[in-house]
Coordinates of C-alpha atoms and ligand atoms in Angstrom, one line a residue:
M1462 CA 0.0 -0.3 0.4
H1463 CA 2.5 2.7 1.5
A1464 CA 4.4 1.7 -1.7
F1465 CA 2.2 2.4 -4.3
H1466 CA 1.3 5.4 -2.5
R1467 CA 4.4 6.8 -3.6
H1468 CA 4.3 5.7 -7.0
K1469 CA 1.6 6.8 -7.8
R1470 CA 2.0 10.5 -6.4
P1471 CA 5.3 11.3 -9.4
V1472 CA 2.7 10.8 -12.1
L1473 CA 0.5 13.3 -10.7
I1474 CA 3.7 16.4 -10.1
T1475 CA 4.6 15.4 -14.1
L1476 CA 1.0 15.2 -15.4
L1477 CA 0.5 18.8 -13.2
I1478 CA 4.3 19.7 -14.7
A1479 CA 3.3 19.2 -18.2
V1480 CA -0.3 21.0 -17.8
A1481 CA 1.8 24.1 -16.4
V1482 CA 4.4 23.7 -19.5
I1483 CA 1.9 24.2 -21.7
V1484 CA 0.1 26.7 -20.3
V1485 CA 3.1 29.0 -19.6
G1486 CA 4.2 27.8 -23.6
I1487 CA 1.1 29.0 -24.8
I1488 CA 1.2 32.5 -22.9
I1489 CA 4.6 33.2 -24.2
Y1490 CA 3.2 32.0 -27.5
L1491 CA 0.7 34.8 -27.3
V1492 CA 3.1 37.0 -25.8
L1493 CA 6.0 36.6 -28.7
S1494 CA 3.5 36.4 -31.2
S1495 CA 1.8 39.8 -30.0
I1496 CA 5.5 41.4 -30.1
S1497 CA 6.3 39.7 -34.0
A1498 CA 4.3 42.4 -35.4
N1499 CA 6.3 44.9 -34.6
Q1500 CA 9.5 42.9 -34.9
S1501 CA 10.6 41.0 -38.0
Q1502 CA 10.1 36.9 -39.5
Q1503 CA 12.3 35.6 -41.6
E1504 CA 10.4 34.1 -44.7
R1505 CA 12.5 31.6 -47.5
L1506 CA 11.7 31.7 -50.7
V1507 CA 11.6 28.0 -52.4
E1508 CA 11.1 27.8 -56.4
Q1509 CA 9.5 23.9 -56.8
N1510 CA 11.4 24.6 -60.1
D1511 CA 14.8 24.8 -58.1
I1512 CA 16.6 22.0 -59.6
T1513 CA 20.4 23.0 -58.7
R1514 CA 19.5 24.7 -55.1
S1515 CA 21.0 27.7 -56.8
L1516 CA 18.6 29.6 -54.8
D1517 CA 18.8 31.4 -51.6
V1518 CA 16.3 33.8 -51.5
S1519 CA 15.0 35.4 -48.0
Y1520 CA 12.8 38.3 -47.3
P1521 CA 12.2 40.3 -43.7
V1522 CA 7.4 39.0 -42.8
F1523 CA 6.4 42.1 -40.8
K1524 CA 2.5 40.7 -40.3
I1525 CA 1.4 44.1 -41.8
E1526 CA -0.1 42.5 -45.0
K1527 CA 0.6 45.2 -47.9
V1528 CA 4.2 45.5 -46.9
D1529 CA 4.8 41.7 -46.6
T1530 CA 2.9 41.3 -50.1
Q1531 CA 5.3 44.0 -51.3
L1532 CA 8.7 41.7 -50.2
E1533 CA 7.5 38.4 -51.1
A1534 CA 7.0 39.9 -54.6
F1535 CA 10.2 41.7 -54.7
A1536 CA 11.8 38.3 -53.6
K1537 CA 10.2 36.9 -56.3
K1538 CA 10.7 39.3 -58.7
Q1539 CA 15.0 39.0 -57.8
S1540 CA 14.5 34.8 -58.2
D1541 CA 12.1 35.2 -61.3
A1542 CA 14.9 37.9 -63.5
F1543 CA 17.4 35.0 -62.3
A1544 CA 15.8 31.9 -63.4
A1545 CA 15.5 33.8 -66.6
K1546 CA 19.5 34.8 -66.9
I1547 CA 20.1 30.6 -66.1
R1548 CA 17.4 29.8 -68.6
D1549 CA 20.3 28.3 -70.6
S1550 CA 22.3 26.6 -67.9
Q1551 CA 20.4 25.8 -65.5
Y1552 CA 22.1 22.7 -64.2
D1553 CA 24.9 24.4 -63.9
P1554 CA 26.0 24.0 -60.1
R1555 CA 28.0 27.1 -59.8
N1556 CA 24.8 29.6 -60.7
K1557 CA 24.2 30.8 -57.0
L1558 CA 21.7 33.7 -56.3
V1559 CA 21.8 35.3 -53.3
L1560 CA 19.0 37.4 -51.4
S1561 CA 19.5 38.8 -47.7
F1562 CA 18.4 41.5 -45.9
A1563 CA 18.5 43.5 -42.9
V1564 CA 15.7 45.8 -41.3
P1565 CA 17.8 49.2 -39.9
H1566 CA 14.2 50.9 -38.6
I1567 CA 11.1 49.1 -37.4
G1568 CA 8.8 51.9 -36.4
D1569 CA 5.4 53.0 -35.8
R1570 CA 5.6 55.3 -39.3
T1571 CA 8.4 53.6 -41.4
I1572 CA 10.0 50.7 -41.7
S1573 CA 13.2 50.3 -43.9
V1574 CA 14.8 47.4 -45.2
V1575 CA 17.9 46.6 -47.2
F1576 CA 18.5 43.8 -49.3
E1577 CA 21.7 42.8 -50.7
K1578 CA 21.7 40.6 -53.3
S1579 CA 24.6 38.6 -55.1
E1580 CA 24.4 36.9 -58.4
K1581 CA 26.5 34.6 -59.8
I1582 CA 26.0 33.6 -63.1
A1583 CA 28.0 30.2 -64.3
E1584 CA 32.0 31.7 -64.8
K1585 CA 31.4 34.9 -64.3
E1586 CA 32.4 36.9 -61.3
P1587 CA 29.3 37.5 -58.9
A1588 CA 27.2 40.8 -59.3
L1589 CA 26.2 42.2 -56.0
S1590 CA 23.9 45.1 -55.6
R1591 CA 21.6 47.0 -52.5
H1592 CA 18.2 47.3 -52.9
I1593 CA 16.8 49.7 -49.7
L1594 CA 13.0 49.6 -49.5
N1595 CA 11.0 52.0 -47.1
F1596 CA 7.8 51.7 -45.9
D1597 CA 4.7 53.6 -44.7
V1598 CA 3.1 52.0 -41.9
T1599 CA -0.1 53.3 -41.8
S1600 CA -0.9 52.9 -45.6
G1601 CA 1.8 50.2 -46.1
K1602 CA 2.7 52.1 -49.4
R1603 CA 6.3 52.1 -50.3
L1604 CA 8.2 55.1 -50.0
S1605 CA 10.4 56.8 -53.1
F1606 CA 12.3 59.7 -52.4
K1607 CA 9.7 62.5 -53.3
D1608 CA 7.5 61.0 -51.0
L1609 CA 8.9 62.3 -47.9
F1610 CA 8.8 65.9 -48.6
R1611 CA 5.5 68.1 -48.4
P1612 CA 4.0 69.4 -51.2
H1613 CA 4.3 73.2 -52.1
T1614 CA 7.7 73.2 -50.4
D1615 CA 11.4 73.7 -52.0
A1616 CA 12.6 70.4 -51.0
R1617 CA 15.0 70.0 -53.7
G1618 CA 15.9 73.9 -53.0
V1619 CA 16.2 72.9 -49.3
L1620 CA 17.8 70.1 -49.8
A1621 CA 20.2 70.9 -52.1
A1622 CA 21.5 74.1 -49.4
V1623 CA 21.6 71.9 -46.6
L1624 CA 24.0 69.5 -48.5
H1625 CA 25.9 72.0 -50.2
D1626 CA 26.6 74.2 -46.9
F1627 CA 27.7 71.1 -45.4
F1628 CA 30.4 69.9 -47.9
D1629 CA 31.3 73.8 -48.6
T1630 CA 32.4 74.0 -44.4
N1631 CA 33.6 69.7 -44.0
Q1632 CA 37.1 70.3 -45.5
S1633 CA 37.7 66.6 -44.9
A1634 CA 35.1 66.0 -47.8
E1635 CA 37.2 67.9 -49.9
L1636 CA 35.1 69.4 -52.5
N1637 CA 35.8 71.8 -55.0
D1638 CA 33.7 74.7 -56.6
E1639 CA 32.6 72.4 -60.2
Q1640 CA 31.5 69.8 -57.4
L1641 CA 28.9 71.9 -54.8
G1642 CA 27.9 73.6 -57.6
K1643 CA 26.8 70.7 -59.0
L1644 CA 25.6 69.5 -55.6
R1645 CA 23.5 72.9 -55.2
D1646 CA 21.6 71.7 -58.4
L1647 CA 20.4 68.3 -57.2
N1648 CA 18.2 66.8 -58.5
L1649 CA 15.5 64.9 -55.8
D1650 CA 14.8 62.0 -58.5
S1651 CA 18.7 61.3 -58.7
I1652 CA 19.1 59.6 -55.1
R1653 CA 17.8 56.7 -55.0
D1654 CA 18.6 55.2 -52.6
F1655 CA 17.8 56.0 -47.8
L1656 CA 16.8 54.8 -44.9
L1657 CA 14.7 56.3 -42.7
Y1658 CA 15.7 55.9 -39.4
E1659 CA 14.6 57.4 -35.5
D1660 CA 15.5 60.6 -35.9
A1661 CA 17.2 60.8 -39.3
I1662 CA 17.3 60.1 -42.9
M1663 CA 19.8 57.7 -44.4
L1664 CA 20.6 59.2 -48.0
Y1665 CA 23.1 57.5 -50.5
I1666 CA 24.7 59.8 -53.4
N1667 CA 28.0 60.7 -54.5
P1668 CA 29.2 64.0 -53.1
K1669 CA 31.5 64.8 -55.4
D1670 CA 29.6 63.4 -58.3
M1671 CA 26.0 63.1 -58.4
A1672 CA 25.7 61.2 -61.4
N1673 CA 27.6 58.6 -60.0
V1674 CA 25.2 55.7 -58.8
K1675 CA 27.6 53.3 -57.7
A1676 CA 30.1 55.0 -55.5
T1677 CA 27.8 56.3 -53.1
Q1678 CA 28.4 57.7 -49.8
P1679 CA 26.3 57.1 -46.6
I1680 CA 24.9 60.3 -45.3
A1681 CA 22.7 61.2 -42.8
I1682 CA 20.7 64.7 -42.0
K1683 CA 19.1 64.6 -38.4
K1684 CA 14.9 64.8 -39.2
E1685 CA 14.7 68.3 -37.9
V1686 CA 17.2 69.6 -40.1
L1687 CA 14.9 69.4 -42.6
A1688 CA 11.5 69.7 -40.7
A1689 CA 10.1 72.6 -42.7
I1690 CA 10.1 70.8 -46.1
L1691 CA 9.5 66.7 -44.4
N1692 CA 5.9 65.6 -44.4
D1693 CA 4.6 65.4 -40.6
S1694 CA 4.1 61.6 -40.6
Y1695 CA 8.1 61.7 -41.5
A1696 CA 9.3 64.7 -39.5
V1697 CA 8.7 63.7 -36.1
A1698 CA 10.9 61.2 -34.3
D1699 CA 9.8 57.8 -35.2
P1700 CA 10.6 55.8 -32.0
A1701 CA 11.4 52.4 -33.3
H1702 CA 10.5 48.9 -31.9
K1703 CA 13.7 47.5 -31.8
P1704 CA 17.2 49.7 -31.2
D1705 CA 18.2 50.3 -35.2
S1706 CA 21.0 48.8 -36.0
E1707 CA 23.7 50.5 -35.8
M1708 CA 24.4 53.5 -38.7
K1709 CA 27.2 54.3 -39.9
P1710 CA 27.6 57.0 -42.3
A1711 CA 29.9 58.9 -43.8
Y1712 CA 29.0 62.3 -43.1
A1713 CA 25.9 63.4 -41.3
I1714 CA 24.4 66.1 -41.0
N1715 CA 22.6 67.5 -37.1
T1716 CA 22.4 71.0 -37.4
M1717 CA 20.9 73.4 -39.6
P1718 CA 23.6 75.4 -42.0
R1719 CA 24.7 78.4 -40.7
P1720 CA 26.8 80.1 -42.7
A1721 CA 29.3 82.8 -41.4
P1722 CA 27.9 86.1 -42.1
R1723 CA 29.6 87.8 -45.2
P1724 CA 30.5 91.2 -46.0
V1725 CA 28.1 93.7 -47.2
S1726 CA 29.9 93.6 -50.6
Q1727 CA 29.7 90.3 -51.3
A1728 CA 26.0 89.4 -50.6
G1729 CA 24.2 91.7 -52.8
R1730 CA 21.8 93.4 -52.9
I1731 CA 17.9 93.0 -53.4
A1732 CA 15.4 95.0 -54.3
L1733 CA 11.8 93.2 -52.2
T1734 CA 8.4 94.3 -53.6
F1735 CA 5.0 94.4 -53.0
D1736 CA 1.8 94.5 -55.4
D1737 CA -2.2 94.9 -54.4
G1738 CA -1.7 97.2 -51.5
P1739 CA -1.8 98.3 -49.2
S1740 CA -4.1 95.8 -46.4
E1741 CA -4.3 95.5 -42.8
H1742 CA -0.8 93.4 -43.4
T1743 CA 1.5 95.7 -44.4
N1744 CA 2.2 97.7 -40.8
R1745 CA 3.6 94.5 -39.5
L1746 CA 5.8 94.3 -42.4
L1747 CA 6.9 97.9 -42.1
D1748 CA 8.2 97.2 -38.3
V1749 CA 10.6 94.3 -39.7
L1750 CA 11.5 96.6 -42.1
A1751 CA 12.2 99.1 -39.9
Q1752 CA 14.3 97.3 -37.5
H1753 CA 16.5 95.5 -40.2
Q1754 CA 17.2 99.2 -41.8
S1755 CA 15.5 97.6 -45.4
K1756 CA 14.1 99.4 -48.1
A1757 CA 11.3 97.7 -49.7
T1758 CA 9.4 98.9 -53.1
F1759 CA 5.3 99.2 -52.3
Y1760 CA 3.3 98.7 -56.0
V1761 CA -0.5 100.5 -54.1
L1762 CA -3.5 100.6 -56.1
G1763 CA -4.9 104.3 -56.4
H1764 CA -8.0 103.2 -54.6
L1765 CA -6.6 101.9 -51.8
A1766 CA -4.4 105.6 -50.9
H1767 CA -7.7 107.2 -49.0
R1768 CA -8.6 104.0 -47.2
H1769 CA -4.5 102.8 -46.1
S1770 CA -3.0 107.1 -46.2
G1771 CA -1.2 106.2 -42.6
E1772 CA 0.9 103.3 -43.9
L1773 CA 1.5 105.1 -47.5
R1774 CA 2.7 108.0 -45.2
R1775 CA 5.0 105.9 -43.3
M1776 CA 6.3 104.3 -46.3
V1777 CA 7.4 107.2 -47.7
Q1778 CA 8.8 109.1 -44.3
E1779 CA 10.7 105.6 -43.6
G1780 CA 12.4 105.7 -47.5
H1781 CA 10.9 103.1 -49.2
E1782 CA 9.6 103.2 -52.7
I1783 CA 5.6 104.1 -53.9
G1784 CA 4.7 103.0 -57.5
N1785 CA 2.3 102.9 -59.2
H1786 CA 0.3 99.3 -59.9
T1787 CA -3.2 101.7 -61.0
W1788 CA -6.3 102.3 -59.7
L1789 CA -8.0 99.2 -59.9
H1790 CA -5.4 96.5 -61.4
A1791 CA -6.2 96.9 -64.8
N1792 CA -4.8 95.2 -67.8
L1793 CA -3.6 98.1 -69.6
T1794 CA -2.9 96.7 -72.9
H1795 CA -6.5 97.1 -73.2
L1796 CA -6.8 100.3 -71.9
S1797 CA -8.0 103.5 -74.2
T1798 CA -6.1 106.6 -73.6
A1799 CA -9.0 108.5 -70.8
Q1800 CA -9.4 104.9 -69.1
L1801 CA -4.6 105.0 -69.4
E1802 CA -5.3 108.8 -68.3
H1803 CA -7.8 107.4 -65.8
E1804 CA -5.8 104.3 -64.0
I1805 CA -2.2 106.0 -64.3
G1806 CA -2.8 109.6 -63.6
D1807 CA -5.5 109.4 -60.9
T1808 CA -3.0 106.7 -58.8
Q1809 CA -0.5 109.4 -59.4
R1810 CA -2.3 112.0 -58.3
V1811 CA -3.6 109.9 -55.7
I1812 CA -0.7 109.3 -54.0
Q1813 CA 0.8 112.8 -54.6
E1814 CA -2.2 114.0 -52.8
V1815 CA -2.0 111.4 -49.8
T1816 CA 2.4 111.3 -49.2
G1817 CA 3.0 114.5 -51.2
Y1818 CA 5.4 111.9 -52.7
T1819 CA 5.6 111.3 -57.4
P1820 CA 6.0 108.0 -57.6
R1821 CA 9.2 107.2 -60.1
T1822 CA 8.3 103.9 -61.2
I1823 CA 4.9 101.7 -62.2
R1824 CA 4.5 98.1 -62.1
P1825 CA 1.4 97.3 -64.7
P1826 CA -1.1 94.5 -63.8
Y1827 CA -0.3 90.9 -64.5
G1828 CA 2.8 92.1 -66.0
A1829 CA 0.5 93.4 -69.5
T1830 CA 2.4 96.4 -71.1
N1831 CA 3.1 97.5 -74.9
D1832 CA 4.5 100.2 -76.6
T1833 CA 1.5 102.2 -76.0
V1834 CA 1.8 101.8 -72.3
R1835 CA 5.4 102.4 -71.8
A1836 CA 4.4 105.7 -73.9
F1837 CA 1.6 106.8 -71.5
S1838 CA 4.0 106.4 -68.6
A1839 CA 6.9 107.6 -69.4
G1840 CA 4.2 111.3 -70.0
Y1841 CA 4.0 110.6 -66.0
G1842 CA 8.1 110.3 -65.9
L1843 CA 7.6 106.4 -65.2
H1844 CA 9.9 103.5 -65.4
E1845 CA 8.3 100.3 -66.4
V1846 CA 9.5 97.9 -63.4
L1847 CA 8.1 94.3 -63.9
W1848 CA 9.9 91.3 -61.8
S1849 CA 13.2 88.1 -62.0
V1850 CA 11.5 86.6 -59.0
D1851 CA 7.8 85.5 -58.7
P1852 CA 7.3 83.0 -55.4
K1853 CA 3.9 82.2 -56.7
D1854 CA 2.5 83.8 -53.5
W1855 CA -0.4 84.8 -55.3
Q1856 CA -1.2 81.4 -55.9
V1857 CA 0.7 79.7 -52.5
H1858 CA -0.7 80.8 -49.7
D1859 CA 1.9 78.9 -47.4
S1860 CA 4.7 81.0 -45.2
T1861 CA 7.5 77.9 -45.4
Y1862 CA 6.8 77.9 -49.2
V1863 CA 6.6 81.2 -49.6
Y1864 CA 10.0 81.7 -47.6
N1865 CA 11.4 78.6 -49.4
Q1866 CA 11.8 80.3 -52.7
I1867 CA 12.6 83.6 -51.5
M1868 CA 16.0 82.4 -49.7
A1869 CA 16.8 79.8 -53.0
T1870 CA 16.8 82.3 -55.2
A1871 CA 17.8 85.7 -53.4
A1872 CA 20.9 86.8 -55.3
E1873 CA 22.0 90.3 -56.2
G1874 CA 19.7 92.0 -58.3
Q1875 CA 17.5 90.1 -58.1
V1876 CA 13.8 92.1 -58.0
I1877 CA 11.4 89.4 -55.7
L1878 CA 7.5 90.1 -56.3
L1879 CA 5.5 89.4 -53.3
H1880 CA 1.6 90.8 -52.3
D1881 CA 1.4 92.3 -48.9
I1882 CA -2.0 91.6 -48.7
Y1883 CA -1.6 87.8 -47.6
G1884 CA -0.7 87.6 -44.3
S1885 CA 1.0 84.1 -45.2
S1886 CA 3.7 86.4 -48.2
V1887 CA 4.2 89.3 -45.3
D1888 CA 5.5 86.1 -43.0
A1889 CA 7.5 84.7 -45.0
A1890 CA 9.5 88.2 -46.0
I1891 CA 10.0 89.1 -42.3
R1892 CA 11.2 85.6 -42.1
A1893 CA 13.4 85.8 -44.8
I1894 CA 14.3 89.7 -44.1
A1895 CA 16.1 88.7 -40.9
D1896 CA 17.9 85.2 -42.9
L1897 CA 19.0 87.4 -45.5
K1898 CA 20.7 90.5 -43.5
A1899 CA 22.2 87.5 -41.3
R1900 CA 23.7 86.3 -44.8
G1901 CA 24.7 90.0 -45.7
F1902 CA 22.2 90.8 -48.4
Q1903 CA 21.1 94.4 -48.8
F1904 CA 17.5 95.0 -49.0
V1905 CA 16.7 98.5 -51.3
T1906 CA 14.3 99.9 -53.4
V1907 CA 13.5 99.3 -57.4
S1908 CA 15.4 103.2 -58.2
E1909 CA 17.9 102.8 -55.5
L1910 CA 18.7 99.9 -58.2
F1911 CA 18.2 100.7 -61.2
G1912 CA 19.7 104.0 -60.6
Y1913 CA 16.2 106.1 -61.8
Ligands
ZN320 ZN1 -1.1 92.8 -59.1

């Protein structure tokens, strides 16, 4: 009896332990499978017709259907392309396609996968290549480099300026003036390979030779440096679900470029012009112009002169130029002499009446002019002034966009067309005036620029 009982108990305990092990196993499985959506698993592509076992193709699986489908399709495509290449020598045991991958970043917003491909066909040397695929987690969309940027921003110009300024001051890179110039002409389409990390974007270019896509170097740029142009989803930090694999950039751009202020003589003079006003936004623009001892030209409409007489008088007192922009924003090329007399003549007279100042320049609305208009204007002693830079602020009411346009095109002798009737344009000008002054530019009126 005694012995019998002693024998029975271990069986029961073993059974209980077995049940416990199974329960714990299930719990561990459930926990792991809930995590694994944020991790990746490896899948191997097995082709039925891989007779000589020439394929070693693997790809990650994230349990995000849209992403996984594309990764599998990518692996399949490589395998199919290889199969087509070895069609005539498919029994050659030297044939080998190896597709391996690494996952540098898995975040809430983006996933980046780097494939390394080695393709060996018969006696030929193996061909090595790298393929980087980036995905938006929410949409499952595979991202092109252009997808990272907000529409209506000068992404190309800003990125070019960031890279140019970085390599201009980075002695170790040893870029000459011609190479720096090419960097400034950077085309977003020329950037094929890039990676998204938690707080940086790595792009692969050859800074010395943008056309060379083979000898590229990894260049990491902090997301905050590009915050003005990146889409919101890609501008914010994207915490990684596993530590980002070590980032090994050849160059790391961690701060906004801050070019040393240059002497006035080196930067140049710019004429900022503001059309169609004055408006309720004009005074804060005048405040900032005064603060930076800068002058501008205002092409005002005659019919607004009495309503905004305060702004007009202030312009004259503070040394700005007032120009004639017609009474009601007319297309002057369609008008009779009597109508020209009203549009141009009455505008001259009302400005004189309100400010005591006589305009010396006219900007025909829409830039529409002809010999008749020019001859009529000359009768009032008016020089015709158009513009050399149109940041399209009348079309895009986005101050960052307009600011970037101004910054990208600022150069000696430019006449920049803006409109002080839009708050976004005035905001953009206010930012640009401070930043271009810091770079050594001088803001002058058009008559000063052209010597009228
Ligand atoms: Zn206008």
